[in-house]
Coordinates of C-alpha atoms and ligand atoms in Angstrom, one line a residue:
X1 CA 0.0 0.0 0.0
X2 CA 1.4 3.4 -0.9
X3 CA 1.3 6.1 1.7
X4 CA -0.9 9.0 0.8
X5 CA -0.9 12.7 1.8
X6 CA -4.2 14.3 2.6
X7 CA -4.8 17.6 0.7
X8 CA -6.9 20.6 1.9
X9 CA -10.1 18.9 0.8
X10 CA -9.3 15.8 2.8
X11 CA -8.8 13.7 -0.3
X12 CA -5.6 11.6 -0.3
X13 CA -2.9 12.1 -2.8
X14 CA 0.3 10.2 -3.4
X15 CA 3.5 11.9 -2.6
X16 CA 4.8 11.7 -6.1
X17 CA 5.2 9.2 -8.9
X18 CA 7.8 6.7 -10.0
X19 CA 7.7 4.5 -13.0
X20 CA 8.8 1.1 -14.3
X21 CA 9.5 1.7 -18.0
X22 CA 10.6 -1.6 -19.6
X23 CA 11.3 -1.9 -23.3
X24 CA 9.7 -5.0 -25.0
X25 CA 12.7 -5.6 -27.2
X26 CA 13.2 -9.1 -25.9
X27 CA 12.8 -11.0 -22.7
X28 CA 13.4 -9.3 -19.4
X29 CA 16.4 -10.8 -17.5
X30 CA 18.0 -10.9 -14.1
X31 CA 19.5 -7.4 -14.7
X32 CA 16.1 -5.9 -15.5
X33 CA 14.7 -7.6 -12.4
X34 CA 17.4 -6.0 -10.2
X35 CA 16.6 -2.5 -11.5
X36 CA 12.8 -3.1 -11.2
X37 CA 13.2 -4.3 -7.6
X38 CA 15.2 -1.2 -6.6
X39 CA 12.8 1.1 -8.4
X40 CA 9.8 -0.6 -6.7
X41 CA 11.3 -0.5 -3.2
X42 CA 12.4 3.1 -3.6
X43 CA 8.8 4.1 -4.6
X44 CA 7.0 2.0 -2.0
X45 CA 9.4 3.2 0.8
X46 CA 8.6 6.8 -0.1
X47 CA 4.8 6.4 -0.7
X48 CA 5.2 7.2 -4.4
X49 CA 2.7 5.9 -6.9
X50 CA 4.1 3.3 -9.2
X51 CA 3.3 3.8 -12.9
X52 CA 4.0 1.0 -15.4
X53 CA 4.8 2.2 -18.9
X54 CA 5.9 0.0 -21.7
X55 CA 8.4 1.8 -24.0
X56 CA 7.7 0.1 -27.3
X57 CA 9.2 2.7 -29.7
X58 CA 12.2 0.8 -30.8
X59 CA 10.9 -0.7 -34.0
X60 CA 11.7 -3.2 -35.4
X61 CA 13.3 -4.5 -32.2
X62 CA 10.1 -4.4 -30.3
X63 CA 8.4 -7.8 -30.0
X64 CA 4.7 -8.1 -29.5
X65 CA 5.0 -11.1 -27.2
X66 CA 7.3 -9.3 -24.9
X67 CA 4.5 -6.9 -23.8
X68 CA 2.5 -9.5 -22.0
X69 CA 5.6 -11.2 -20.8
X70 CA 6.7 -8.1 -19.0
X71 CA 3.5 -8.1 -16.9
X72 CA 3.9 -11.8 -16.1
X73 CA 7.5 -11.2 -15.1
X74 CA 6.6 -8.4 -12.7
X75 CA 3.7 -10.2 -11.2
X76 CA 5.9 -13.3 -10.8
X77 CA 8.6 -11.3 -9.1
X78 CA 6.0 -9.9 -6.6
X79 CA 6.1 -6.3 -7.9
X80 CA 2.9 -4.4 -8.3
X81 CA 2.0 -1.1 -9.8
X82 CA -0.9 1.4 -9.3
X83 CA -1.6 2.4 -12.8
X84 CA -0.5 1.3 -16.3
X85 CA -0.4 4.2 -18.7
X86 CA -0.6 3.8 -22.5
X87 CA 2.4 2.3 -24.3
X88 CA 4.7 4.8 -25.8
X89 CA 3.7 3.7 -29.3
X90 CA 0.2 5.1 -28.7
X91 CA 1.5 8.6 -27.9
X92 CA 3.1 9.5 -31.2
X93 CA 0.7 12.4 -31.8
X94 CA 1.7 14.0 -28.5
X95 CA 5.4 13.6 -29.3
X96 CA 4.9 15.2 -32.7
X97 CA 3.1 18.1 -31.0
X98 CA 6.2 18.7 -28.8
X99 CA 8.5 18.2 -31.7
X100 CA 6.7 20.9 -33.5
X101 CA 7.2 23.2 -30.5
X102 CA 11.0 22.5 -30.5
X103 CA 11.1 23.1 -34.3
X104 CA 9.4 26.4 -34.0
X105 CA 11.9 27.4 -31.3
X106 CA 14.7 26.2 -33.7
X107 CA 16.0 23.9 -31.0
X108 CA 16.2 21.0 -33.4
X109 CA 17.4 20.8 -37.0
X110 CA 17.1 18.3 -39.8
X111 CA 20.1 16.0 -40.2
X112 CA 20.6 13.9 -43.3
X113 CA 23.9 12.3 -42.3
X114 CA 24.0 8.5 -42.5
X115 CA 25.4 6.4 -39.6
X116 CA 28.6 5.6 -41.6
X117 CA 29.1 9.2 -42.4
X118 CA 28.9 10.1 -38.8
X119 CA 31.2 7.3 -37.8
X120 CA 33.8 8.3 -40.4
X121 CA 33.9 11.9 -39.4
X122 CA 34.2 11.2 -35.7
X123 CA 37.6 9.6 -36.0
X124 CA 39.3 10.7 -32.8
X125 CA 39.2 7.8 -30.3
X126 CA 38.3 10.0 -27.3
X127 CA 35.2 11.1 -29.2
X128 CA 33.8 7.6 -29.1
X129 CA 34.4 6.7 -25.5
X130 CA 31.6 8.2 -23.4
X131 CA 28.3 7.2 -24.9
X132 CA 28.6 6.3 -28.5
X133 CA 29.9 8.3 -31.4
X134 CA 29.8 12.1 -31.0
X135 CA 27.9 13.7 -33.8
X136 CA 30.3 16.0 -35.6
X137 CA 27.7 18.8 -36.2
X138 CA 27.7 18.5 -40.0
X139 CA 24.0 19.6 -40.4
X140 CA 24.0 21.9 -37.3
X141 CA 23.6 25.2 -39.2
X142 CA 20.4 24.0 -40.8
X143 CA 17.0 25.4 -39.8
X144 CA 13.4 24.3 -40.1
X145 CA 13.3 26.1 -43.5
X146 CA 15.7 23.4 -44.7
X147 CA 13.4 20.8 -43.4
X148 CA 10.6 22.1 -45.7
X149 CA 12.9 21.8 -48.7
X150 CA 13.9 18.3 -47.7
X151 CA 10.3 17.4 -47.3
X152 CA 9.6 18.7 -50.8
X153 CA 12.4 16.6 -52.1
X154 CA 11.0 13.6 -50.3
X155 CA 14.3 13.2 -48.4
X156 CA 14.7 11.2 -45.2
X157 CA 16.2 13.0 -42.2
X158 CA 16.5 12.9 -38.5
X159 CA 15.6 15.8 -36.2
X160 CA 18.6 16.5 -33.9
X161 CA 18.5 18.6 -30.7
X162 CA 21.1 21.3 -30.8
X163 CA 23.0 21.3 -27.5
X164 CA 24.1 24.8 -26.4
X165 CA 27.8 25.0 -25.6
X166 CA 29.1 25.0 -22.0
X167 CA 29.1 22.7 -19.0
X168 CA 26.0 21.1 -17.4
X169 CA 25.8 19.7 -13.9
X170 CA 23.2 17.7 -12.1
X171 CA 23.0 15.5 -9.0
X172 CA 22.3 11.8 -9.1
X173 CA 20.7 10.4 -5.9
X174 CA 23.3 7.6 -5.8
X175 CA 26.3 8.7 -7.9
X176 CA 26.2 12.3 -6.7
X177 CA 27.4 15.3 -8.7
X178 CA 27.7 14.8 -12.4
X179 CA 29.1 17.3 -14.9
X180 CA 30.4 17.5 -18.4
X181 CA 30.1 19.5 -21.6
X182 CA 27.4 17.8 -23.6
X183 CA 27.8 19.8 -26.9
X184 CA 31.5 18.7 -27.0
X185 CA 31.5 15.4 -25.2
X186 CA 28.1 13.9 -26.3
X187 CA 27.1 15.8 -29.4
X188 CA 23.7 16.7 -30.8
X189 CA 21.2 13.8 -30.5
X190 CA 18.3 12.5 -32.5
X191 CA 14.8 13.2 -31.1
X192 CA 12.8 11.9 -34.1
X193 CA 12.9 11.0 -37.7
X194 CA 10.7 12.2 -40.5
X195 CA 10.0 8.5 -41.1
X196 CA 9.2 6.1 -38.3
X197 CA 8.4 6.8 -34.6
X198 CA 9.9 9.4 -32.3
X199 CA 13.2 8.5 -30.5
X200 CA 13.4 7.4 -26.9
X201 CA 15.1 10.7 -25.7
X202 CA 12.1 12.8 -26.7
X203 CA 9.4 10.2 -25.8
X204 CA 10.7 9.6 -22.3
X205 CA 10.8 13.3 -21.4
X206 CA 7.3 13.9 -22.8
X207 CA 5.9 10.8 -21.0
X208 CA 7.6 11.5 -17.7
X209 CA 6.4 15.1 -17.7
X210 CA 2.8 14.3 -18.9
X211 CA 2.5 11.4 -16.5
X212 CA 3.6 13.5 -13.5
X213 CA 6.7 11.3 -12.8
X214 CA 8.8 12.8 -10.0
X215 CA 11.4 10.0 -9.5
X216 CA 13.2 8.1 -12.2
X217 CA 15.1 4.9 -11.1
X218 CA 16.9 3.2 -14.0
X219 CA 20.2 1.6 -15.1
X220 CA 23.4 3.5 -15.0
X221 CA 23.9 3.0 -18.7
X222 CA 21.4 5.9 -19.0
X223 CA 23.5 8.4 -17.0
X224 CA 24.7 10.2 -20.2
X225 CA 21.2 10.2 -21.6
X226 CA 20.2 12.2 -18.5
X227 CA 22.2 15.2 -19.9
X228 CA 20.2 15.0 -23.1
X229 CA 16.9 14.7 -21.3
X230 CA 17.7 17.5 -18.9
X231 CA 18.3 19.9 -21.8
X232 CA 15.0 18.9 -23.3
X233 CA 13.3 19.6 -20.0
X234 CA 15.0 23.0 -20.0
X235 CA 14.0 23.8 -23.5
X236 CA 10.4 22.9 -22.8
X237 CA 10.3 24.8 -19.5
X238 CA 9.4 21.7 -17.5
X239 CA 10.7 20.5 -14.1
X240 CA 12.7 17.3 -14.4
X241 CA 12.2 14.3 -12.0
X242 CA 14.8 13.3 -9.4
X243 CA 17.2 10.8 -10.9
X244 CA 18.6 7.7 -9.3
X245 CA 20.7 5.5 -11.5
X246 CA 21.6 2.0 -10.3
X247 CA 24.6 -0.1 -11.3
X248 CA 24.2 -2.7 -14.0
X249 CA 24.5 -6.4 -13.9
X250 CA 27.4 -7.7 -15.9
X251 CA 28.7 -11.1 -17.0
X252 CA 32.0 -12.6 -15.8
X253 CA 33.7 -10.8 -18.7
X254 CA 32.6 -7.4 -17.3
X255 CA 30.2 -6.7 -20.2
X256 CA 26.5 -5.9 -19.7
X257 CA 24.4 -9.1 -19.1
X258 CA 23.5 -10.6 -22.5
X259 CA 22.6 -13.9 -24.1
X260 CA 26.2 -15.0 -24.4
X261 CA 26.3 -15.1 -20.6
X262 CA 23.7 -17.8 -20.5
X263 CA 20.0 -17.8 -20.3
X264 CA 19.0 -15.4 -17.5
X265 CA 15.5 -14.7 -18.8
X266 CA 12.9 -14.4 -16.1
X267 CA 10.6 -16.5 -18.2
X268 CA 13.2 -19.3 -18.2
X269 CA 13.6 -19.2 -14.5
X270 CA 9.9 -19.5 -14.2
X271 CA 9.8 -22.5 -16.5
X272 CA 12.5 -24.1 -14.5
X273 CA 10.4 -23.6 -11.4
X274 CA 12.9 -21.4 -9.6
X275 CA 10.9 -19.6 -6.9
X276 CA 10.7 -15.9 -7.4
X277 CA 11.6 -15.4 -3.7
X278 CA 14.9 -17.2 -4.4
X279 CA 15.8 -14.8 -7.2
X280 CA 14.7 -11.8 -5.1
X281 CA 16.7 -13.0 -2.2
X282 CA 19.7 -13.5 -4.4
X283 CA 19.3 -9.9 -5.7
X284 CA 18.9 -8.6 -2.2
X285 CA 22.1 -10.3 -1.2
X286 CA 23.9 -8.8 -4.2
X287 CA 22.7 -5.4 -3.0
X288 CA 24.0 -5.9 0.5
X289 CA 20.6 -6.2 2.1
X290 CA 21.0 -9.8 3.2
X291 CA 24.1 -11.4 4.6
X292 CA 23.6 -14.5 2.5
X293 CA 21.1 -15.4 -0.2
X294 CA 17.8 -16.7 1.2
X295 CA 14.3 -16.6 -0.2
X296 CA 12.5 -13.4 0.5
X297 CA 9.6 -11.5 -1.1
X298 CA 9.7 -7.9 -2.2
X299 CA 7.1 -7.1 0.5
X300 CA 9.3 -8.5 3.2
X301 CA 12.2 -6.6 1.9
X302 CA 10.1 -3.4 2.0
X303 CA 9.5 -3.8 5.7
X304 CA 13.1 -4.6 6.3
X305 CA 14.4 -1.5 4.3
X306 CA 11.6 0.7 5.7
X307 CA 13.3 0.5 9.1
X308 CA 16.6 1.7 7.5
X309 CA 15.9 4.8 5.4
X310 CA 19.4 5.4 4.2
X311 CA 19.5 2.1 2.3
X312 CA 19.6 4.1 -1.0
X313 CA 22.8 5.9 -0.2
X314 CA 24.4 2.6 0.7
X315 CA 23.6 0.9 -2.6
X316 CA 26.7 -0.5 -4.3
X317 CA 28.0 1.8 -7.0
X318 CA 29.9 -0.7 -9.1
X319 CA 28.4 -3.3 -11.5
X320 CA 27.5 -6.7 -10.1
X321 CA 29.0 -9.7 -11.7
X322 CA 26.3 -12.3 -12.2
X323 CA 27.3 -16.0 -12.4
X324 CA 24.3 -18.1 -13.6
X325 CA 25.3 -21.1 -11.6
X326 CA 25.2 -19.1 -8.3
X327 CA 21.5 -18.7 -8.7
X328 CA 20.7 -22.3 -9.4
X329 CA 23.0 -23.6 -6.6
X330 CA 22.2 -21.1 -3.9
Ligands
LIG1 N1 13.0 1.6 -21.5 C1 14.4 1.7 -21.0 C2 14.9 0.3 -20.7 O1 14.2 -0.7 -20.6 C3 14.4 2.5 -19.7 C4 14.4 3.9 -20.0 C5 14.2 4.8 -18.8 O2 14.1 4.3 -17.7 O3 14.3 6.0 -19.0 O4 16.1 0.2 -20.6

């Protein structure tokens, strides 16, 4: 049960909103479960409403079957939510509305560069190290008038957000003060294409804003995207949510958990009759909440952590190495 605050009329209101925002691009695995568990506990500890939003924009990687499986996975894990909002793919008109606003403000420009053109021009190795290739700014001087011409020619292009120069700083609830110069170190980024759906960076900001999200808990691979999203919030005059990034789960080779590390899909664990409490207990142990892995439910964890309000600041900051056999033998 989420805690509620009573407003002046006596009606109860939640203290804010957090969200679970899985992408149905494949099966959810142990790494996703760990992030969901932290996000859910964080929200429930603070009496925030939990919103479930399926981010199904990434065509053609989005899989129809993965939608229902996400719900099964969450229910199996013992994580609940208060409201499920429409999938991102159903909100394209709203994203286009905001895109239009950004276009009128000349915050975005049409870019016709292909992926290989971008990769070739960004040749300096340091430019590739932070979060993908830094866009070299080839089309940066274009305006929305150029877009009209491109439309008339029937050309395909991406809308890129133009980062203003200078440093940006923000504070992550776990990793603390973050700062860099996005225009130089990240480069202008794609918010939509004139063919196909809007991009994640735009959709996530519009959705989090429209859905009243006040807290975002997600994997640390999105720390750099936060700079992009914060500049979008700023351009739109919206307040951003509080950000809490959590460390990723990696395989024994130090790379982000993937198929090559074995089958860690939650659906497989279910089929193999692994009890969800066993996985949750294992994750809780990996997060330093239990001295050794033992079966426990998210609800039991909630009461355990509820007595210990600074559990968030004590979360581990480095990635957790997952060894499949550990789970089956624990
Ligand atoms: N949909 C993204 C994912 O599943 C999460 C995006 C976000 O939390 O902002 O990795």
